[in-house]
Coordinates of C-alpha atoms and ligand atoms in Angstrom, one line a residue:
M1 CA 99.4 92.7 136.4
T2 CA 100.1 91.4 132.9
L3 CA 101.9 93.5 130.3
K4 CA 98.7 93.6 128.4
E5 CA 97.0 95.4 131.4
R6 CA 99.9 97.7 132.2
D7 CA 100.1 98.7 128.5
K8 CA 96.6 100.3 128.7
K9 CA 97.6 102.8 131.4
H10 CA 100.0 105.1 129.4
L11 CA 100.4 103.8 125.9
W12 CA 98.9 105.1 122.7
H13 CA 99.5 102.7 119.8
P14 CA 99.9 103.6 116.1
L15 CA 97.0 103.3 113.7
T16 CA 94.7 102.2 116.5
Q17 CA 91.3 103.3 117.6
H18 CA 91.7 102.3 121.3
K19 CA 88.0 102.3 122.0
L20 CA 87.4 99.6 119.4
H21 CA 90.7 97.7 119.9
P22 CA 91.6 98.0 123.6
E23 CA 93.8 94.9 123.7
A24 CA 97.4 94.6 122.5
I25 CA 99.3 91.3 122.5
A26 CA 102.4 91.6 124.6
I27 CA 105.4 90.0 122.8
T28 CA 108.3 89.1 125.1
K29 CA 110.8 87.6 122.6
A30 CA 111.5 86.9 118.9
K31 CA 113.8 84.5 117.3
G32 CA 114.1 83.7 113.6
C33 CA 110.6 83.7 112.3
V34 CA 108.9 83.1 115.7
L35 CA 107.3 85.7 118.0
T36 CA 106.5 84.6 121.6
D37 CA 103.9 86.4 123.7
E38 CA 103.7 86.8 127.5
N39 CA 101.7 83.6 127.9
G40 CA 104.2 81.6 126.0
N41 CA 102.2 81.4 122.8
E42 CA 104.3 81.3 119.6
Y43 CA 103.4 82.9 116.3
I44 CA 105.1 82.6 112.9
D45 CA 105.9 86.2 111.8
A46 CA 104.6 85.7 108.3
I47 CA 104.8 89.5 107.5
A48 CA 108.3 89.9 108.9
S49 CA 107.1 92.6 111.3
W50 CA 106.1 94.9 108.5
Y51 CA 108.7 93.7 106.1
T52 CA 111.7 94.6 108.2
C53 CA 113.3 91.5 109.8
M54 CA 113.9 89.6 106.5
Y55 CA 116.9 87.7 107.8
G56 CA 115.0 86.6 110.9
H57 CA 114.6 88.2 114.3
C58 CA 117.6 88.6 116.6
N59 CA 119.9 87.3 113.8
E60 CA 123.2 86.6 115.6
F61 CA 125.3 87.5 112.6
I62 CA 123.8 91.0 112.8
T63 CA 123.5 91.3 116.6
N64 CA 127.2 90.4 117.1
R65 CA 128.3 93.0 114.7
V66 CA 126.2 95.7 116.4
S67 CA 127.4 94.7 119.8
Q68 CA 131.0 95.2 118.7
Q69 CA 130.1 98.5 117.1
M70 CA 128.4 99.6 120.3
K71 CA 131.6 99.4 122.3
T72 CA 133.5 101.4 119.7
L73 CA 131.4 104.3 118.5
D74 CA 127.7 104.7 119.5
Q75 CA 126.7 108.1 118.1
V76 CA 128.2 111.2 116.7
V77 CA 126.9 114.3 114.9
F78 CA 126.8 113.7 111.2
S79 CA 127.2 117.3 110.1
G80 CA 130.9 118.1 110.0
F81 CA 131.8 114.5 111.2
T82 CA 131.8 111.2 109.4
H83 CA 132.6 107.6 110.3
E84 CA 133.4 104.3 108.8
P85 CA 130.0 102.6 109.2
A86 CA 128.4 105.3 107.1
I87 CA 131.2 105.3 104.5
L88 CA 131.2 101.5 104.3
L89 CA 127.4 101.4 104.0
S90 CA 127.5 103.9 101.2
E91 CA 130.1 101.7 99.4
E92 CA 128.1 98.6 100.0
L93 CA 124.9 100.2 98.8
M94 CA 126.6 101.1 95.5
T95 CA 127.2 97.4 94.8
I96 CA 123.4 96.7 94.9
L97 CA 121.6 99.9 94.0
P98 CA 120.8 100.7 90.3
Q99 CA 123.9 102.0 88.6
N100 CA 122.7 105.6 88.3
Q101 CA 122.4 106.1 92.1
N102 CA 125.5 107.8 93.5
K103 CA 124.7 109.8 96.7
I104 CA 123.2 108.7 100.1
F105 CA 121.3 110.9 102.5
F106 CA 120.3 109.6 105.9
S107 CA 117.1 109.9 108.0
D108 CA 115.2 107.8 110.5
N109 CA 112.1 106.2 108.9
G110 CA 110.4 105.5 105.6
S111 CA 108.1 108.6 105.8
T112 CA 111.1 111.0 106.2
S113 CA 113.0 109.3 103.4
V114 CA 110.0 110.2 101.2
E115 CA 109.8 113.6 102.7
I116 CA 113.4 114.2 101.8
G117 CA 112.9 112.8 98.3
I118 CA 110.1 115.3 97.8
K119 CA 112.2 118.2 99.1
M120 CA 115.1 117.2 96.8
A121 CA 112.7 117.2 93.8
L122 CA 111.2 120.6 94.7
Q123 CA 114.5 122.2 95.4
Y124 CA 116.2 120.6 92.4
H125 CA 113.9 122.7 90.2
F126 CA 114.0 125.7 92.5
N127 CA 117.8 125.8 92.4
K128 CA 117.7 125.8 88.6
G129 CA 115.3 128.7 88.6
D130 CA 112.4 126.5 87.3
K131 CA 109.2 127.1 89.3
R132 CA 107.6 123.7 89.6
N133 CA 105.2 122.8 92.4
I134 CA 103.0 119.9 91.4
L135 CA 103.7 116.3 92.3
I136 CA 102.3 113.2 90.6
A137 CA 101.5 110.1 92.5
F138 CA 99.6 106.8 92.0
E139 CA 96.1 106.3 93.2
D140 CA 96.2 104.0 96.3
G141 CA 99.8 104.7 96.9
F142 CA 101.2 104.8 100.4
H143 CA 104.3 106.8 101.3
G144 CA 104.1 107.4 105.0
D145 CA 102.4 109.6 107.7
T146 CA 104.4 112.8 107.7
F147 CA 102.8 115.7 105.8
G148 CA 104.6 115.5 102.5
A149 CA 104.4 111.7 102.5
M150 CA 100.7 111.9 103.5
S151 CA 100.1 114.3 100.7
V152 CA 101.4 111.9 98.0
S153 CA 99.6 108.9 99.6
G154 CA 96.4 108.2 97.8
L155 CA 95.3 105.8 100.5
S156 CA 94.4 108.7 102.8
V157 CA 91.4 107.0 104.3
Y158 CA 91.6 108.8 107.7
N159 CA 93.4 112.0 106.7
G160 CA 90.4 114.2 106.8
P161 CA 91.7 116.8 109.4
F162 CA 94.9 117.4 107.4
E163 CA 93.8 117.4 103.7
D164 CA 93.6 121.2 103.6
F165 CA 97.3 121.4 104.4
F166 CA 98.5 119.0 101.7
L167 CA 101.0 119.6 98.9
D168 CA 99.5 120.0 95.4
V169 CA 99.3 116.4 94.1
K170 CA 97.8 115.0 90.9
R171 CA 96.9 111.3 90.8
I172 CA 97.2 108.8 88.0
P173 CA 96.0 105.2 88.0
T174 CA 98.5 102.4 88.2
P175 CA 99.2 100.9 84.7
N176 CA 97.3 97.6 84.2
G177 CA 98.2 96.7 80.6
N178 CA 95.1 98.4 79.1
N179 CA 95.2 101.9 80.3
H180 CA 98.7 103.1 79.3
D181 CA 97.5 105.5 76.6
A182 CA 95.0 107.0 78.9
I183 CA 97.6 107.5 81.6
L184 CA 100.0 109.1 79.2
E185 CA 97.3 111.4 77.9
S186 CA 96.5 112.6 81.4
L187 CA 100.1 113.1 82.1
K188 CA 100.5 115.2 79.0
E189 CA 97.5 117.3 80.1
I190 CA 99.0 117.9 83.5
A191 CA 102.5 118.6 82.1
K192 CA 101.2 121.3 79.7
S193 CA 101.7 123.9 82.5
N194 CA 105.2 122.6 82.8
T195 CA 105.0 122.7 86.6
I196 CA 105.4 119.0 87.5
A197 CA 108.3 118.8 89.9
G198 CA 108.3 115.0 90.6
F199 CA 106.6 111.7 90.4
V200 CA 106.5 109.6 93.6
Y201 CA 105.7 105.9 93.1
E202 CA 106.0 102.5 94.7
P203 CA 107.5 100.4 91.9
L204 CA 105.5 97.3 90.9
V205 CA 104.0 96.5 94.3
Q206 CA 101.9 98.9 96.4
G207 CA 102.3 97.5 99.9
A208 CA 99.6 99.3 102.0
A209 CA 97.2 99.1 99.1
A210 CA 97.1 95.4 100.0
M211 CA 100.0 94.3 97.8
K212 CA 98.4 95.7 94.6
M213 CA 100.7 94.9 91.7
H214 CA 101.0 96.8 88.5
N215 CA 102.4 96.5 85.0
A216 CA 106.2 97.0 84.5
E217 CA 105.9 98.1 80.8
G218 CA 103.4 100.7 81.8
L219 CA 105.6 102.0 84.6
E220 CA 108.4 102.1 82.1
L221 CA 106.3 104.4 79.8
I222 CA 105.5 106.7 82.7
L223 CA 109.1 107.0 83.7
K224 CA 110.2 107.7 80.2
F225 CA 107.6 110.4 80.0
C226 CA 109.0 111.9 83.2
K227 CA 112.6 111.8 82.0
A228 CA 111.6 113.5 78.7
N229 CA 109.9 116.3 80.7
K230 CA 112.5 116.7 83.4
I231 CA 110.2 115.4 86.1
I232 CA 112.2 114.0 89.0
T233 CA 111.3 110.4 89.6
I234 CA 111.2 109.2 93.2
A235 CA 111.0 105.4 93.7
D236 CA 109.7 104.6 97.1
E237 CA 111.3 101.2 97.7
V238 CA 110.7 101.3 101.5
M239 CA 108.7 98.2 101.1
T240 CA 109.9 96.6 97.9
G241 CA 113.7 97.0 98.5
F242 CA 116.3 94.5 99.5
G243 CA 115.2 91.3 97.7
K244 CA 111.5 91.0 98.2
T245 CA 110.6 91.2 94.5
G246 CA 113.2 88.6 93.7
K247 CA 115.8 91.2 92.6
Y248 CA 117.6 93.6 95.0
F249 CA 115.1 96.4 94.1
A250 CA 111.9 96.5 92.2
S251 CA 113.5 99.2 90.0
D252 CA 115.8 96.5 88.7
Y253 CA 112.9 95.2 86.7
I254 CA 112.6 98.5 84.9
H255 CA 115.0 99.9 82.3
T256 CA 114.4 103.5 83.2
K257 CA 116.0 104.1 86.6
P258 CA 114.7 106.5 89.2
D259 CA 116.4 109.8 90.0
I260 CA 115.8 109.3 93.7
M261 CA 115.2 106.2 95.8
C262 CA 113.7 105.9 99.3
L263 CA 114.9 103.0 101.5
S264 CA 114.0 101.9 105.0
K265 CA 112.2 98.8 106.6
A266 CA 114.5 95.9 105.5
L267 CA 117.4 98.3 105.2
T268 CA 118.1 97.7 108.9
A269 CA 116.8 94.2 109.1
G270 CA 114.2 94.9 111.8
L271 CA 116.9 95.9 114.4
L272 CA 117.1 99.7 114.4
P273 CA 115.2 102.5 112.7
M274 CA 117.0 104.2 109.8
A275 CA 116.2 105.3 106.3
I276 CA 118.1 106.5 103.3
T277 CA 117.2 108.7 100.3
S278 CA 119.6 108.0 97.5
C279 CA 120.0 110.1 94.4
T280 CA 121.9 110.5 91.1
Q281 CA 124.9 112.7 90.7
D282 CA 122.7 115.0 88.6
V283 CA 120.3 115.6 91.5
Y284 CA 123.2 116.2 93.9
D285 CA 124.9 118.6 91.5
A286 CA 121.8 120.8 91.5
F287 CA 122.6 121.5 95.2
Y288 CA 126.4 121.8 94.9
S289 CA 127.2 125.5 94.8
E290 CA 129.1 128.3 96.3
D291 CA 125.7 129.7 97.4
I292 CA 125.0 128.2 100.8
S293 CA 121.3 128.5 100.3
K294 CA 121.4 126.0 97.4
G295 CA 122.3 123.2 99.9
L296 CA 119.8 120.8 101.3
F297 CA 119.1 122.1 104.7
H298 CA 117.5 119.1 106.1
G299 CA 118.9 117.0 109.0
H300 CA 117.9 114.6 111.8
T301 CA 119.7 114.3 115.1
Y302 CA 120.3 110.5 114.6
S303 CA 121.3 110.8 110.9
A304 CA 123.7 107.9 110.0
N305 CA 123.7 106.5 113.5
P306 CA 126.8 104.2 113.5
L307 CA 124.9 101.3 115.0
A308 CA 122.1 101.4 112.5
C309 CA 124.7 101.7 109.7
T310 CA 126.4 98.6 111.0
V311 CA 123.1 96.7 111.0
A312 CA 122.5 97.8 107.4
I313 CA 126.0 96.7 106.3
A314 CA 125.5 93.2 107.9
G315 CA 122.1 93.0 106.3
I316 CA 123.4 93.7 102.8
E317 CA 126.1 91.1 103.3
L318 CA 123.4 88.5 104.2
L319 CA 121.2 89.6 101.3
K320 CA 124.1 89.0 98.8
S321 CA 124.9 85.6 100.3
K322 CA 124.2 82.4 98.4
E323 CA 122.2 81.1 101.3
I324 CA 119.7 84.0 101.3
Q325 CA 119.5 84.2 97.5
D326 CA 118.7 80.4 97.5
N327 CA 116.1 80.9 100.2
I328 CA 114.5 83.7 98.1
Q329 CA 114.2 81.3 95.1
R330 CA 112.9 78.5 97.4
I331 CA 110.1 80.8 98.7
I332 CA 109.2 82.0 95.3
N333 CA 108.8 78.4 94.1
S334 CA 106.8 77.4 97.2
H335 CA 104.5 80.3 96.7
K336 CA 104.0 79.2 93.1
D337 CA 103.0 75.7 94.2
F338 CA 100.7 77.2 96.9
N339 CA 99.1 79.4 94.2
N340 CA 98.2 76.3 92.2
R341 CA 96.7 74.8 95.3
I342 CA 94.5 77.8 96.2
K343 CA 93.8 79.9 93.1
N344 CA 90.6 77.9 92.1
H345 CA 89.2 77.8 95.6
P346 CA 85.6 79.1 95.5
K347 CA 86.3 81.7 98.2
V348 CA 89.3 83.1 96.3
K349 CA 88.7 85.8 93.8
S350 CA 92.2 86.2 92.6
T351 CA 95.9 85.7 93.5
R352 CA 99.1 87.5 92.6
Q353 CA 102.8 87.2 93.3
T354 CA 105.9 89.2 92.8
G355 CA 109.0 87.6 94.2
I356 CA 108.4 86.4 97.8
I357 CA 105.3 88.7 98.0
F358 CA 102.1 86.6 97.7
A359 CA 98.6 87.9 98.0
L360 CA 95.1 86.6 97.5
D361 CA 91.8 88.4 97.4
L362 CA 88.7 86.8 98.9
N363 CA 85.5 86.7 97.1
I364 CA 83.9 88.7 99.8
E365 CA 83.6 92.5 100.1
M366 CA 84.8 93.7 103.4
E367 CA 86.0 96.8 105.2
R368 CA 89.7 97.5 105.5
Y369 CA 89.5 97.4 109.3
G370 CA 86.1 95.7 109.7
N371 CA 84.7 92.8 111.7
L372 CA 85.4 90.0 109.2
R373 CA 89.0 91.3 108.9
D374 CA 89.3 91.0 112.7
K375 CA 87.8 87.5 112.6
L376 CA 90.5 86.4 110.1
F377 CA 93.2 88.0 112.2
S378 CA 92.0 86.2 115.3
F379 CA 91.8 82.9 113.5
F380 CA 95.4 83.3 112.3
M381 CA 96.7 84.3 115.7
S382 CA 94.9 81.5 117.5
N383 CA 96.6 79.1 115.0
G384 CA 100.0 80.5 115.7
V385 CA 100.4 82.5 112.5
F386 CA 100.9 86.3 112.5
L387 CA 99.2 87.6 109.3
R388 CA 97.5 91.0 108.9
P389 CA 94.8 90.8 106.3
L390 CA 94.1 94.2 104.6
G391 CA 90.4 94.4 103.7
N392 CA 89.7 91.3 101.7
T393 CA 93.3 90.6 100.9
I394 CA 95.5 88.1 102.7
Y395 CA 99.1 88.4 101.9
I396 CA 102.4 86.6 102.9
L397 CA 105.7 88.5 103.2
A398 CA 107.7 86.2 105.4
P399 CA 111.4 86.5 106.4
Y400 CA 113.8 84.9 103.9
V401 CA 114.8 82.4 106.6
I402 CA 111.3 80.9 107.0
S403 CA 111.6 77.1 106.8
E404 CA 109.5 75.0 104.4
K405 CA 107.7 73.5 107.4
Q406 CA 106.8 77.0 108.8
L407 CA 105.7 78.1 105.3
E408 CA 103.5 75.1 105.0
K409 CA 101.9 75.9 108.3
V410 CA 101.1 79.4 107.0
Y411 CA 99.6 78.0 103.8
K412 CA 97.6 75.4 105.7
T413 CA 96.2 78.1 108.1
I414 CA 95.1 80.2 105.2
E415 CA 93.4 77.2 103.6
D416 CA 91.7 76.5 107.0
V417 CA 90.5 80.1 107.4
L418 CA 88.7 79.8 104.1
V419 CA 86.5 77.1 105.5
T420 CA 85.4 79.3 108.4
I421 CA 84.1 82.3 106.3
Ligands
LIG1 C1 106.1 101.7 105.4 C2 106.2 102.5 104.2 C3 106.5 103.9 104.3 C4 106.6 104.6 105.7 O1 107.7 104.1 106.4 P1 107.7 104.4 108.0 O2 109.0 103.9 108.4 O3 106.6 103.6 108.6 O4 107.5 105.8 108.2 C5 106.7 104.6 103.2 N1 106.5 104.0 102.0 C6 106.2 102.7 101.8 C7 106.1 102.1 100.5 C8 106.1 101.9 103.0 O5 105.8 100.6 102.8

């Protein structure tokens, strides 16, 4: 039996309606930017396996470090104990995070990092005796699939059964250069009751909304409003973090820094699951007390797993290297050239780019998970390129180590697919 056949017996895949999509492709190995399936077919991983393995799959610089760490300290409880990988990671993060971030809290995935950010914001006010229970979030935002994260996600297409249990969230549109006054007016209206605890946002690029990009000055105005009204700002940089926007973090493009930041995905370079919620000293201080109940009583068994921390440290070292920074610039420039090639194509409605994230919208209306989307996906895969179109958007978010030749193949395959639709 093939892996594909054995898979069907016991496995239930994420975000999958198995009746409509019974087949999964079995991947047997990955190296650099290339995935190989059980039949020996190769695919360029042009979305870095959901924006994780930015330094390439099975990167030996990283795997060697982890293999050393595995022989020394594998796992230990992180309540009451500490260890060097966590300490070193916190020190390393301080060299790249926005200056105002000062404390690091660990969890296991992007959703829980947001969950923790929300809990920090709610308890921050609670500890100060300020009753605030409303959260603000962008329309079309995506923050994960646990309850708090789901509540703040505007893209809740299939959340019907759960909506009655959501947190109280008010939505604002993303700033587009023309709607800033209107956004501030609606914020003022909501803030009248003085019950807004926090604002959760994906800065500059909304990943799951199909790489929707918004206006930095507008975001700046919203964040300034939040600061002035003591609303805790929570930047979900799970997708945008670690170089993808051309800077270490999307928040680096904005003068007003977030109070809390959520990190995962590229944090651990695609090797192990881990997430971090970082915060300012001010947030931390609201929990620091002789009163035990003012502490943050949240924890996960694998918090600060030493192996995952080791991966993250190695990843940051690579991110800061000249080689990776040069690669990022190279990809940014290649995307710009590709944009000039494709932007006037009759099948292309619009294009956009932030850092190494490139997206184009097709001139065709289609469903997010509809038949045409499946047709595009199959075309890409049969041409050896792993791209996951979202609705009528095709986007590229390739590992930093993708070669010019591989990138050209991705571009060419996108040009070729336009002829077929
Ligand atoms: C992927 C993602 C999440 C959720 O992370 P998981 O690790 O899948 O739980 C949250 N926020 C953003 C912006 C993401 O891209």
